[in-house]
Coordinates of C-alpha atoms in Angstrom, one line a residue:
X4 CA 28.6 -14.9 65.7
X5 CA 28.8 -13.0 62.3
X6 CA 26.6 -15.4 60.9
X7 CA 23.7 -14.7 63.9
X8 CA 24.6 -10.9 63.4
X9 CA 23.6 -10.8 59.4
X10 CA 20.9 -13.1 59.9
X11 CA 19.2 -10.2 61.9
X12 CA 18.9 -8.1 58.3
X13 CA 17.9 -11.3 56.0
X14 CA 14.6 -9.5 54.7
X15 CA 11.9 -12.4 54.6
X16 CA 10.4 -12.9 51.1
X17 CA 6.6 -13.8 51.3
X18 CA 6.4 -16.7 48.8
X19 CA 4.5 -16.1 45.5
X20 CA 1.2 -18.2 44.5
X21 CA 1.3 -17.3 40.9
X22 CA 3.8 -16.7 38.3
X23 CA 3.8 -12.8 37.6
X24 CA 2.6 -13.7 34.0
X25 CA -0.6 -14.8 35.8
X26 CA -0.8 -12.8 38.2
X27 CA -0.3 -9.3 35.7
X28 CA -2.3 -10.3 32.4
X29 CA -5.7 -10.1 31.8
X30 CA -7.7 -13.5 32.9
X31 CA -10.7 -12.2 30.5
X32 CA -8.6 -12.7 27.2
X33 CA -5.6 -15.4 26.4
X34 CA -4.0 -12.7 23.6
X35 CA -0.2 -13.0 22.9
X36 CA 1.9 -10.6 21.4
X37 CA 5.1 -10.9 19.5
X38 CA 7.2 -7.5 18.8
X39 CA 9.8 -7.8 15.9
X40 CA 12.3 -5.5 15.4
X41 CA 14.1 -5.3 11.9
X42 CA 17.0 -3.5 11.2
X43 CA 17.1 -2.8 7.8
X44 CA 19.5 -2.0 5.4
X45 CA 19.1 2.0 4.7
X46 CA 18.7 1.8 0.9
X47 CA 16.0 -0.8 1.3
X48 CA 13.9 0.7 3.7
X49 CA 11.3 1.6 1.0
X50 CA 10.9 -1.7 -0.5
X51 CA 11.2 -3.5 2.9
X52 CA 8.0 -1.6 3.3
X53 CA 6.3 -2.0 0.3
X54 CA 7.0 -5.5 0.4
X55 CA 6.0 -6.0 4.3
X56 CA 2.9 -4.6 4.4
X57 CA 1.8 -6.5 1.1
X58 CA 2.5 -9.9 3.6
X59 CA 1.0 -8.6 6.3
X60 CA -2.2 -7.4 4.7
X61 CA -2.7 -10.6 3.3
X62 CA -2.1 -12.5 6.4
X63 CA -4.6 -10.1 8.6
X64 CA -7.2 -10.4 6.2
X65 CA -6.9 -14.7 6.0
X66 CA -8.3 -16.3 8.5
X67 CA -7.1 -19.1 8.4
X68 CA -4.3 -17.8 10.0
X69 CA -5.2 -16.8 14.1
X70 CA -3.3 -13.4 14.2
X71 CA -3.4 -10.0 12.9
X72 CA -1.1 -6.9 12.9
X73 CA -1.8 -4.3 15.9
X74 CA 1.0 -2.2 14.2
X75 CA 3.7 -1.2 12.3
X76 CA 6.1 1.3 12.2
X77 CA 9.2 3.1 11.3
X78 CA 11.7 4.6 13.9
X79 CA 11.9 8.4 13.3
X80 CA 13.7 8.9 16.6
X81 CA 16.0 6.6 18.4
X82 CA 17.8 3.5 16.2
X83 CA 17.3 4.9 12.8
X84 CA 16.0 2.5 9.5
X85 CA 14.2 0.2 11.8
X86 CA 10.8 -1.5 11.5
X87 CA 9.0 -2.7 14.3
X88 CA 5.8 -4.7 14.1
X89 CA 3.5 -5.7 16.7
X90 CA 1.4 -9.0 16.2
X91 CA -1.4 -10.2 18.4
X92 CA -2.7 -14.0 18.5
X93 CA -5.8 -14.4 19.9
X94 CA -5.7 -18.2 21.4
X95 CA -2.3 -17.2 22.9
X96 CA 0.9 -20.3 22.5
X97 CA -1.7 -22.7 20.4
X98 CA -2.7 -20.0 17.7
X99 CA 1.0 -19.1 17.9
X100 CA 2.0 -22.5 17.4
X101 CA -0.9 -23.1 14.9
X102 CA 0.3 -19.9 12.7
X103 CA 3.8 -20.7 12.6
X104 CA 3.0 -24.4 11.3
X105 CA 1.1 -23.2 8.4
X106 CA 3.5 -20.6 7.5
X107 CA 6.5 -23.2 7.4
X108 CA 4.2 -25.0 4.7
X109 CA 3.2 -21.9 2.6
X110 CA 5.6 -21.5 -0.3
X111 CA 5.0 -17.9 -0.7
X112 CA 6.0 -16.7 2.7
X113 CA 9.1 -18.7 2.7
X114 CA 9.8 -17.1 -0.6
X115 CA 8.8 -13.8 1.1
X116 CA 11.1 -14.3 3.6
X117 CA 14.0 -15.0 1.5
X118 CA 13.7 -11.5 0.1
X119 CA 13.3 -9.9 3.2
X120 CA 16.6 -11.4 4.6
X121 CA 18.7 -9.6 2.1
X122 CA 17.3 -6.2 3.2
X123 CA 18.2 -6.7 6.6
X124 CA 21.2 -6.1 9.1
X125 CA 19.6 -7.8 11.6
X126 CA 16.0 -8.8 13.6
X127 CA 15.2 -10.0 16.9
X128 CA 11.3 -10.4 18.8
X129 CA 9.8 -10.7 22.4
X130 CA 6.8 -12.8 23.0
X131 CA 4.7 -10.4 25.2
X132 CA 1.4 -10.6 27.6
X133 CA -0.5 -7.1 28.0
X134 CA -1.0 -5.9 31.9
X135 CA -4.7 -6.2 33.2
X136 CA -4.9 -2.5 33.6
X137 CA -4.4 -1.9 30.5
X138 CA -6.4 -0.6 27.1
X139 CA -6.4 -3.3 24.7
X140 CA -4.3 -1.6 21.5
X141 CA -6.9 -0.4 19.2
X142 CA -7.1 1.4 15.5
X143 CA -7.8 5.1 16.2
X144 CA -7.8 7.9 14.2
X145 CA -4.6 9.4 12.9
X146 CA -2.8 11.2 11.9
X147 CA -0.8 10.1 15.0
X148 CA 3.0 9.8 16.1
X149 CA 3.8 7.0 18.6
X150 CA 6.0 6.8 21.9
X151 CA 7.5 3.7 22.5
X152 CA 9.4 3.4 26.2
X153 CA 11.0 0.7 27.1
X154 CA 12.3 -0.8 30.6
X155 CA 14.4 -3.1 31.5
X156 CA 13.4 -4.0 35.2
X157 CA 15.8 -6.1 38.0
X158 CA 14.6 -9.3 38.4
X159 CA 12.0 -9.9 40.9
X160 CA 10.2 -6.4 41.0
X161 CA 7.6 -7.1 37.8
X162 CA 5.0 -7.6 40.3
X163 CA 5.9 -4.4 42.4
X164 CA 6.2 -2.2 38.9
X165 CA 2.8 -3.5 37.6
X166 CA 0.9 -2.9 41.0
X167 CA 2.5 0.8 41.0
X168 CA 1.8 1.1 37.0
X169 CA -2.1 0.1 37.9
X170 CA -2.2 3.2 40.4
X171 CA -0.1 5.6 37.8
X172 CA -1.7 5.0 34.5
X173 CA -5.2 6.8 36.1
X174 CA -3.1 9.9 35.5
X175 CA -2.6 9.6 32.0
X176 CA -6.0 8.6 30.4
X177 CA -7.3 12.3 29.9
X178 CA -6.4 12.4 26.5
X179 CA -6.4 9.0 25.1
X180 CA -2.6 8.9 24.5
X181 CA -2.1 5.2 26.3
X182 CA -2.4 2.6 23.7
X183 CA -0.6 -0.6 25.3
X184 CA 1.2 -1.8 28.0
X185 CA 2.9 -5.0 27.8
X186 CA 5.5 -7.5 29.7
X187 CA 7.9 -10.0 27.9
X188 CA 7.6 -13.6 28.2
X189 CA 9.9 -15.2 25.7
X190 CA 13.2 -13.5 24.5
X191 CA 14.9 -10.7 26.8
X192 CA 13.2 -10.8 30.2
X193 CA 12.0 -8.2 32.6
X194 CA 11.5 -5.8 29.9
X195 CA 8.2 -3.6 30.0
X196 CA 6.6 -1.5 27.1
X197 CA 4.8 1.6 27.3
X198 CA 3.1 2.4 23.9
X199 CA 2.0 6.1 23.5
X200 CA -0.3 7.8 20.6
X201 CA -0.3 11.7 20.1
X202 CA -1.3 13.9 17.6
X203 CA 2.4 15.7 17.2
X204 CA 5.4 16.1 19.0
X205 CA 4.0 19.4 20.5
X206 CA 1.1 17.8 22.0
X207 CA 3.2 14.9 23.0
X208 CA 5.2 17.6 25.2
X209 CA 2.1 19.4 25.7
X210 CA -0.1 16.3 27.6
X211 CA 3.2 15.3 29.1
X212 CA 3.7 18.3 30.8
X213 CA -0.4 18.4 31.8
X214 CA 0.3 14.8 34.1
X215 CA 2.4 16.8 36.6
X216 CA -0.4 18.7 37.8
X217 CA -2.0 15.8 38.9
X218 CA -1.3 14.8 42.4
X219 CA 0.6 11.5 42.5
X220 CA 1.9 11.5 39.2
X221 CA 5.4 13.3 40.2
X222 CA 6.2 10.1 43.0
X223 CA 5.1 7.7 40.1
X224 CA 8.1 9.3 38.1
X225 CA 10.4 9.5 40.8
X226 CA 9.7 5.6 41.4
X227 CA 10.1 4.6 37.7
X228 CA 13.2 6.8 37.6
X229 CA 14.9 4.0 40.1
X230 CA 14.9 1.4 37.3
X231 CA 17.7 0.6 35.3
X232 CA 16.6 2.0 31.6
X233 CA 13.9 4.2 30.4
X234 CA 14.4 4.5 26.4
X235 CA 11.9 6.3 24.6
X236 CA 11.7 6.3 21.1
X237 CA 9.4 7.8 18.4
X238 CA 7.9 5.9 15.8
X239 CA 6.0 7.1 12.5
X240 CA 2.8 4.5 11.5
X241 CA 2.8 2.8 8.4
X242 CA -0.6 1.8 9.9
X243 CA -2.4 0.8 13.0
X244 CA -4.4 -2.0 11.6
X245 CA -4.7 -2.4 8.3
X246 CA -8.3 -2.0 7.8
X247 CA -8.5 0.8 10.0
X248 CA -6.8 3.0 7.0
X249 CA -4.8 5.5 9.0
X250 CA -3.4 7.8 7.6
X251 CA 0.6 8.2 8.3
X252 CA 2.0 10.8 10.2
X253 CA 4.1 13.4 7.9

């Protein structure tokens, strides 16, 4: 008898066709992303730099090697003496694969990476697909400080977040601030990204404030709010792309 009376709750679950990384990406592109995130020693924050953007300048510009850096910065606000970088592989798992082959063989990264390990506390990365709805992250003018939210969703509700996101992200396009927005593959699941340009942290508050105006954008936030973390952090450019020459915040 309790069994029939709980059975009259069950909520049926219409069965998926696709996985959600199919089902979210773009089909017109096969770009994958990797986000590293070094924590670095605090007295060898400037020559983890120096030394980091030498590397990645040289891999951008080779092409032999299928990637290139969308970005790279430095916390200012949230975990403090970090670097993240943002790498995209156009050709997705086999230019990945591809890369990391040739950089096992190359003497002068290995040596490179040697160095870098003693400047660091620790490092971990995501392999990430960007949502359909989505800019593509591209070089634009600076100077520029950048938002980077992150959420960590309950399993099973990608699909419903992205579908909301799709409707939401109409309401902040007025002024150019959304640069990416990207799911995680490999590494810590049902984690989301939200990357955000602006020109300072008054306009930041300034354009934030503007999107509730807008009809719709309010129920957005109060559906967002229901997930289980929301953790913005600001981040100061060493540079968007390195032949883009942007300038860095100050």
């Amino acid at each position: 008898r309790f069994c029939w009376f709980r059975s009259l709750f069950v909520h049926k679950v219409d069965a998926r066709k696709d996985a959600h990384s199919n089902l979210l990406s773009k089909k017109e592109t096969s770009n994958l992303y990797k986000i590293q995130f070094h924590n670095v020693k605090p007295e060898c924050l400037e020559a983890y730099n120096s030394l980091e953007a030498e590397v990645q300048n040289r891999l951008h510009q080779d092409q032999d090697y299928p990637c290139e850096v969308v970005g790279s910065w430095n916390t200012w606000y949230g975990e403090q003496d970090q670097a993240v970088h943002l790498w995209r592989y156009r050709g997705g798992y086999p230019a990945l694969t591809e890369c990391l082959k040739k950089l096992n063989n190359n003497k002068e990264y290995l040596e490179f990476q040697k160095e870098r390990a003693k400047m660091l506390v620790s490092r971990r990365n995501q392999l990430l697909l960007e949502f359909s709805f989505w800019n593509e992250p591209l070089p634009r003018p600076g100077p520029s400080i950048y938002e980077m939210r992150t959420y960590n969703l309950k399993p099973g509700t990608m699909i419903e977040w992205g579908n909301h996101w799709a409707r939401a992200i109409q309401y902040r396009q007025e002024n150019n601030e959304a640069v990416g927005g990207f799911f995680s593959q490999i590494g810590d699941l049902y984690v989301v990204y939200h990357l955000w340009a602006y020109g300072s942290l008054q306009s930041r508050e300034e354009t934030r404030n503007s999107a509730w105006l807008k009809e719709g954008w309010d129920a957005n936030v109060h559906y967002t709010g229901r997930r289980d973390a929301n953790q913005p952090h600001i981040y100061n450019p060493k540079k968007i792309n390195p032949k883009a020459k942007v300038i860095c915040a100050s």
